[in-house]
Coordinates of C-alpha atoms in Angstrom, one line a residue:
X1 CA 10.5 -2.6 24.3
X2 CA 9.0 -6.1 26.9
X3 CA 6.3 -6.8 24.4
X4 CA 9.3 -7.0 21.4
X5 CA 9.0 -10.5 19.9
X6 CA 5.5 -10.7 20.5
X7 CA 5.1 -7.2 17.8
X8 CA 7.7 -8.5 16.1
X9 CA 6.2 -11.9 15.4
X10 CA 3.0 -10.2 14.1
X11 CA 4.3 -8.2 11.5
X12 CA 6.5 -11.5 10.5
X13 CA 3.3 -12.6 10.2
X14 CA 1.0 -10.9 8.7
X15 CA 4.1 -10.2 5.7
X16 CA 3.7 -13.7 5.2
X17 CA 0.4 -13.6 5.3
X18 CA 1.0 -11.0 2.5
X19 CA 3.7 -13.0 1.0
X20 CA 1.4 -15.9 0.5
X21 CA -1.4 -13.8 -0.6
X22 CA 0.9 -12.2 -3.8
X23 CA 2.1 -15.4 -5.1
X24 CA -1.6 -17.1 -4.8
X25 CA -4.6 -14.5 -6.3
X26 CA -2.0 -11.3 -7.3
X27 CA -3.5 -7.7 -7.6
X28 CA -7.0 -7.9 -9.8
X29 CA -5.9 -5.4 -11.8
X30 CA -8.1 -2.2 -13.2
X31 CA -8.2 -1.1 -16.9
X32 CA -4.7 0.8 -16.5
X33 CA -2.6 -2.2 -16.6
X34 CA -4.4 -4.2 -18.8
X35 CA -7.1 -2.1 -20.9
X36 CA -10.1 -3.7 -22.0
X37 CA -13.2 -2.5 -20.9
X38 CA -15.5 -2.3 -17.5
X39 CA -18.7 -1.8 -17.1
X40 CA -20.1 -1.6 -13.6
X41 CA -24.3 -1.8 -14.0
X42 CA -26.6 -2.2 -11.5
X43 CA -29.6 -4.2 -11.6
X44 CA -33.3 -3.7 -10.1
X45 CA -32.4 -7.7 -7.9
X46 CA -29.4 -9.7 -7.5
X47 CA -28.2 -10.5 -10.6
X48 CA -27.2 -14.3 -11.4
X49 CA -23.1 -14.0 -12.1
X50 CA -22.5 -17.2 -13.8
X51 CA -26.2 -16.5 -15.8
X52 CA -24.3 -13.3 -17.0
X53 CA -21.0 -14.9 -17.7
X54 CA -22.7 -17.1 -19.7
X55 CA -25.0 -15.1 -22.0
X56 CA -22.1 -12.7 -22.7
X57 CA -20.6 -15.8 -23.8
X58 CA -23.1 -16.2 -26.3
X59 CA -22.8 -13.2 -27.3
X60 CA -19.1 -13.6 -28.7
X61 CA -17.5 -11.5 -25.8
X62 CA -14.4 -13.1 -25.1
X63 CA -13.4 -14.6 -21.4
X64 CA -15.6 -12.3 -19.3
X65 CA -15.4 -11.4 -16.0
X66 CA -18.3 -11.4 -14.1
X67 CA -18.2 -10.2 -10.8
X68 CA -20.7 -8.5 -7.6
X69 CA -19.9 -5.1 -6.9
X70 CA -20.9 -4.1 -3.5
X71 CA -24.5 -5.3 -3.4
X72 CA -25.7 -8.7 -5.0
X73 CA -27.9 -6.1 -7.6
X74 CA -24.6 -3.9 -8.4
X75 CA -22.4 -5.7 -10.9
X76 CA -18.4 -6.0 -12.3
X77 CA -18.0 -6.5 -16.0
X78 CA -14.5 -6.6 -17.7
X79 CA -13.5 -7.3 -21.5
X80 CA -10.3 -8.3 -22.4
X81 CA -10.2 -5.0 -26.0
X82 CA -11.0 -6.2 -28.2
X83 CA -8.7 -7.2 -31.9
X84 CA -8.2 -3.7 -33.6
X85 CA -9.0 -4.3 -37.4
X86 CA -6.2 -1.9 -39.6
X87 CA -7.6 1.4 -39.2
X88 CA -9.5 0.8 -36.3
X89 CA -9.1 2.6 -33.5
X90 CA -9.5 1.6 -29.1
X91 CA -12.5 4.5 -29.9
X92 CA -14.1 2.7 -33.1
X93 CA -14.5 -0.4 -31.0
X94 CA -15.5 1.6 -27.5
X95 CA -18.3 2.5 -29.8
X96 CA -19.7 -0.7 -30.7
X97 CA -19.6 -4.1 -30.3
X98 CA -18.3 -3.7 -26.6
X99 CA -19.4 -0.3 -24.9
X100 CA -21.7 -0.2 -22.4
X101 CA -24.9 0.1 -23.8
X102 CA -24.4 -3.8 -26.3
X103 CA -23.5 -5.0 -22.9
X104 CA -26.5 -3.8 -21.1
X105 CA -28.8 -5.2 -23.5
X106 CA -26.6 -8.8 -23.0
X107 CA -26.4 -8.9 -19.9
X108 CA -30.0 -8.0 -18.7
X109 CA -33.3 -9.7 -18.9
X110 CA -36.9 -8.5 -19.0
X111 CA -37.2 -9.3 -15.5
X112 CA -34.5 -8.3 -14.0
X113 CA -33.1 -5.0 -16.1
X114 CA -30.4 -2.5 -15.6
X115 CA -28.5 0.7 -15.8
X116 CA -25.5 1.3 -17.0
X117 CA -24.0 2.9 -14.1
X118 CA -20.0 3.6 -15.7
X119 CA -18.1 2.8 -18.9
X120 CA -14.7 3.1 -18.9
X121 CA -12.8 1.7 -22.1
X122 CA -8.8 1.2 -22.8
X123 CA -7.2 0.3 -25.3
X124 CA -3.8 -1.5 -24.8
X125 CA -1.2 0.1 -25.8
X126 CA -2.5 3.2 -23.8
X127 CA -3.1 0.0 -20.5
X128 CA 0.5 -0.9 -21.6
X129 CA 2.3 2.6 -21.9
X130 CA 0.2 3.5 -17.9
X131 CA 1.7 0.0 -16.6
X132 CA 5.0 0.9 -17.9
X133 CA 5.0 4.9 -16.2
X134 CA 3.4 3.3 -13.2
X135 CA 7.0 0.8 -12.9
X136 CA 9.3 3.7 -13.6
X137 CA 7.5 5.5 -10.9
X138 CA 7.9 2.6 -8.5
X139 CA 11.5 2.6 -9.2
X140 CA 12.4 6.0 -9.3
X141 CA 10.3 6.5 -5.2
X142 CA 12.9 3.4 -4.9
X143 CA 15.5 4.9 -6.1
X144 CA 15.2 7.6 -4.1
X145 CA 13.5 6.7 -0.6
X146 CA 16.7 4.7 -0.2
X147 CA 19.3 7.3 -1.0
X148 CA 17.9 9.4 1.1
X149 CA 17.8 6.8 4.4
X150 CA 21.6 6.3 3.3
X151 CA 21.7 10.0 4.1
X152 CA 19.9 10.5 7.1
X153 CA 20.7 7.7 8.9
X154 CA 23.5 5.8 11.0
X155 CA 23.9 2.0 9.6
X156 CA 21.5 0.5 11.6
X157 CA 19.4 2.5 11.9
X158 CA 19.2 2.8 8.5
X159 CA 18.1 -0.5 8.3
X160 CA 15.3 -0.9 10.5
X161 CA 14.1 2.2 9.0
X162 CA 13.9 0.5 5.4
X163 CA 12.9 -2.8 7.5
X164 CA 9.8 -0.8 9.3
X165 CA 9.0 1.0 5.4
X166 CA 8.9 -2.8 3.3
X167 CA 7.0 -4.3 6.1
X168 CA 4.4 -1.2 5.5
X169 CA 4.3 -1.4 1.9
X170 CA 3.8 -5.3 1.9
X171 CA 1.4 -5.5 4.2
X172 CA -0.9 -2.8 2.4
X173 CA -0.3 -4.6 -0.7
X174 CA -1.4 -7.8 1.4
X175 CA -4.4 -6.5 1.8
X176 CA -5.8 -5.9 -2.4
X177 CA -4.2 -9.1 -2.5
X178 CA -6.3 -10.5 -0.5
X179 CA -9.4 -8.3 -0.7
X180 CA -9.4 -8.2 -3.9
X181 CA -10.2 -5.3 -4.5
X182 CA -8.9 -2.7 -7.9
X183 CA -5.4 -2.8 -8.2
X184 CA -5.2 1.2 -10.1
X185 CA -2.8 3.4 -11.1
X186 CA -4.8 6.0 -8.4
X187 CA -3.6 2.6 -5.7
X188 CA 0.1 2.6 -6.3
X189 CA 0.0 6.5 -6.4
X190 CA -1.5 5.7 -2.2
X191 CA 1.4 3.1 -1.6
X192 CA 4.1 4.7 -2.8
X193 CA 2.6 7.7 0.2
X194 CA 2.6 5.5 2.4
X195 CA 6.5 4.3 2.3
X196 CA 6.8 8.9 2.8
X197 CA 3.8 8.7 5.6
X198 CA 5.9 5.6 6.9
X199 CA 9.5 7.5 7.3
X200 CA 8.7 10.5 8.0
X201 CA 7.2 8.7 11.1
X202 CA 10.4 6.7 11.8
X203 CA 12.3 9.9 11.4
X204 CA 11.1 11.2 14.2
X205 CA 11.0 8.2 16.4
X206 CA 14.9 8.1 15.4
X207 CA 16.2 11.5 15.7
X208 CA 14.8 10.7 20.0
X209 CA 16.6 8.1 20.3
X210 CA 20.0 9.2 19.1
X211 CA 18.8 12.1 21.0
X212 CA 18.8 10.5 24.0
X213 CA 21.6 7.8 23.1
X214 CA 23.6 10.8 24.1
X215 CA 21.6 12.4 27.0
X216 CA 21.5 9.7 28.4
X217 CA 24.2 7.5 27.9
X218 CA 24.1 5.9 31.1
X219 CA 21.0 3.9 30.5
X220 CA 20.6 0.4 28.6
X221 CA 19.6 0.5 24.8
X222 CA 16.3 -1.5 26.0
X223 CA 15.7 1.5 28.3
X224 CA 16.5 4.2 25.9
X225 CA 13.9 3.1 22.4
X226 CA 11.6 2.6 25.6
X227 CA 11.5 6.6 27.1
X228 CA 11.8 7.7 23.0
X229 CA 8.8 6.1 21.7
X230 CA 7.1 7.7 24.9
X231 CA 8.8 10.7 24.3
X232 CA 6.8 10.9 21.1
X233 CA 3.9 8.9 21.5
X234 CA 1.5 11.4 21.5
X235 CA 2.9 13.1 18.6
X236 CA 2.6 10.0 16.5
X237 CA -1.6 9.3 17.8
X238 CA -2.4 12.7 16.7
X239 CA -0.5 13.3 13.7
X240 CA -1.7 9.8 12.3
X241 CA -5.3 10.0 13.7
X242 CA -5.9 13.7 11.4
X243 CA -3.9 12.3 9.0
X244 CA -6.3 9.5 9.1
X245 CA -9.3 11.2 9.1
X246 CA -8.0 13.0 5.9
X247 CA -8.2 10.0 3.9
X248 CA -10.6 8.7 5.5
X249 CA -13.3 12.0 4.3
X250 CA -11.4 11.3 0.7
X251 CA -12.5 7.7 0.8
X252 CA -16.2 8.5 1.7
X253 CA -16.9 11.8 -0.3
X254 CA -14.0 11.7 -2.9
X255 CA -15.9 9.2 -6.0
X256 CA -15.1 5.9 -6.7
X257 CA -11.7 8.0 -8.9
X258 CA -9.9 7.5 -5.6
X259 CA -11.5 5.7 -3.0
X260 CA -9.0 2.9 -4.1
X261 CA -5.9 5.6 -3.2
X262 CA -7.5 7.1 -0.7
X263 CA -8.4 2.6 1.0
X264 CA -4.2 2.8 0.4
X265 CA -3.5 5.1 2.1
X266 CA -6.0 4.4 5.6
X267 CA -4.0 1.3 5.7
X268 CA -0.7 2.4 5.3
X269 CA -1.1 5.4 8.3
X270 CA -2.3 3.0 10.8
X271 CA 0.3 -0.2 9.9
X272 CA 2.8 3.0 9.8
X273 CA 2.0 4.3 13.2
X274 CA 1.9 1.1 14.2
X275 CA 5.2 0.0 12.9
X276 CA 7.5 3.5 14.1
X277 CA 6.2 2.1 17.6
X278 CA 6.1 -1.2 17.6
X279 CA 8.3 -2.4 15.3
X280 CA 11.2 0.6 14.1
X281 CA 12.6 0.0 17.4
X282 CA 12.5 -3.3 18.5
X283 CA 14.3 -4.6 14.9
X284 CA 17.1 -1.6 16.2
X285 CA 17.2 -3.6 19.7
X286 CA 17.6 -6.8 17.9
X287 CA 20.0 -5.1 16.3
X288 CA 22.6 -4.5 19.0
X289 CA 21.8 -0.7 18.9
X290 CA 24.0 1.5 21.2
X291 CA 25.6 4.9 21.6
X292 CA 29.1 4.1 19.3
X293 CA 26.7 3.6 16.1
X294 CA 26.0 7.8 16.2
X295 CA 29.2 8.9 16.4
X296 CA 32.1 8.9 14.3
X297 CA 34.8 6.1 14.3
X298 CA 37.9 7.4 15.2
X299 CA 35.9 8.7 18.7
X300 CA 34.3 5.9 19.1
X301 CA 37.2 3.5 19.2
X302 CA 39.5 6.5 22.1
X303 CA 36.0 6.0 24.0
X304 CA 35.9 2.3 23.5
X305 CA 39.9 2.2 24.5
X306 CA 39.0 3.8 27.6
X307 CA 36.5 1.8 28.7
X308 CA 39.2 -1.5 28.1
X309 CA 41.6 0.2 30.4
X310 CA 41.0 -0.3 34.4

């Protein structure tokens, strides 16, 4: 608790950076949200992004997005979904102008051939449906999360838990905005799971805080919070370390489709652990938590009256 102003300040700074990144750069939305074609091409030699973009423009592909992926030899090309003629279908388009092989023919050159590593197509209607389902899932989780906290915690504890968890989610979102790593539905699922992990860690600390407030009623709130954190510290770190190893294995061996989700969870595990130790309890102290906050109002009024008597 002695360093609470420093730790809260660091978290506030990270949140501000995240807000700036989200408002200026935004997410690099994947096809799940935007629709269109995504093609990953591996060239024999480092490729010139601007030249590839120019060749795609000249070939009639509208507003192509060309980025390096990993090394300079790996290129990701994103194209907007084509206009569907009456009776056409996304599959028709995928098999014609916007197929991976058709894009490869335009992107490669005789002195720098390439091969298609991945080619995906999502129609605009499917993309809109997936995005809408993602919004519904987010709202559902947020409402359930707030309802659980309202039942589980007293008012000041609930405020601290919500603020600490929102800080975790905001920092993870800011990471994806800053790095411009692809944001798809699996990343959204990972961020929502971060909320669950974060509140679980906070519950463990807060339960010990409430227990110590009842047992150590002669100590100042600052000392009660200090003891509570230290008593749960080993459990928190061990649990978080095991969870981190699990998602690290998923990140390394789970393949491309799960990489974004594992990345969001790894960052969430680290930030969630730090917030439960360095942010949640300092917020409680700043809110002026006391033993009376854990008591029914009538009993608290009686004890307060007895304390005022000489």
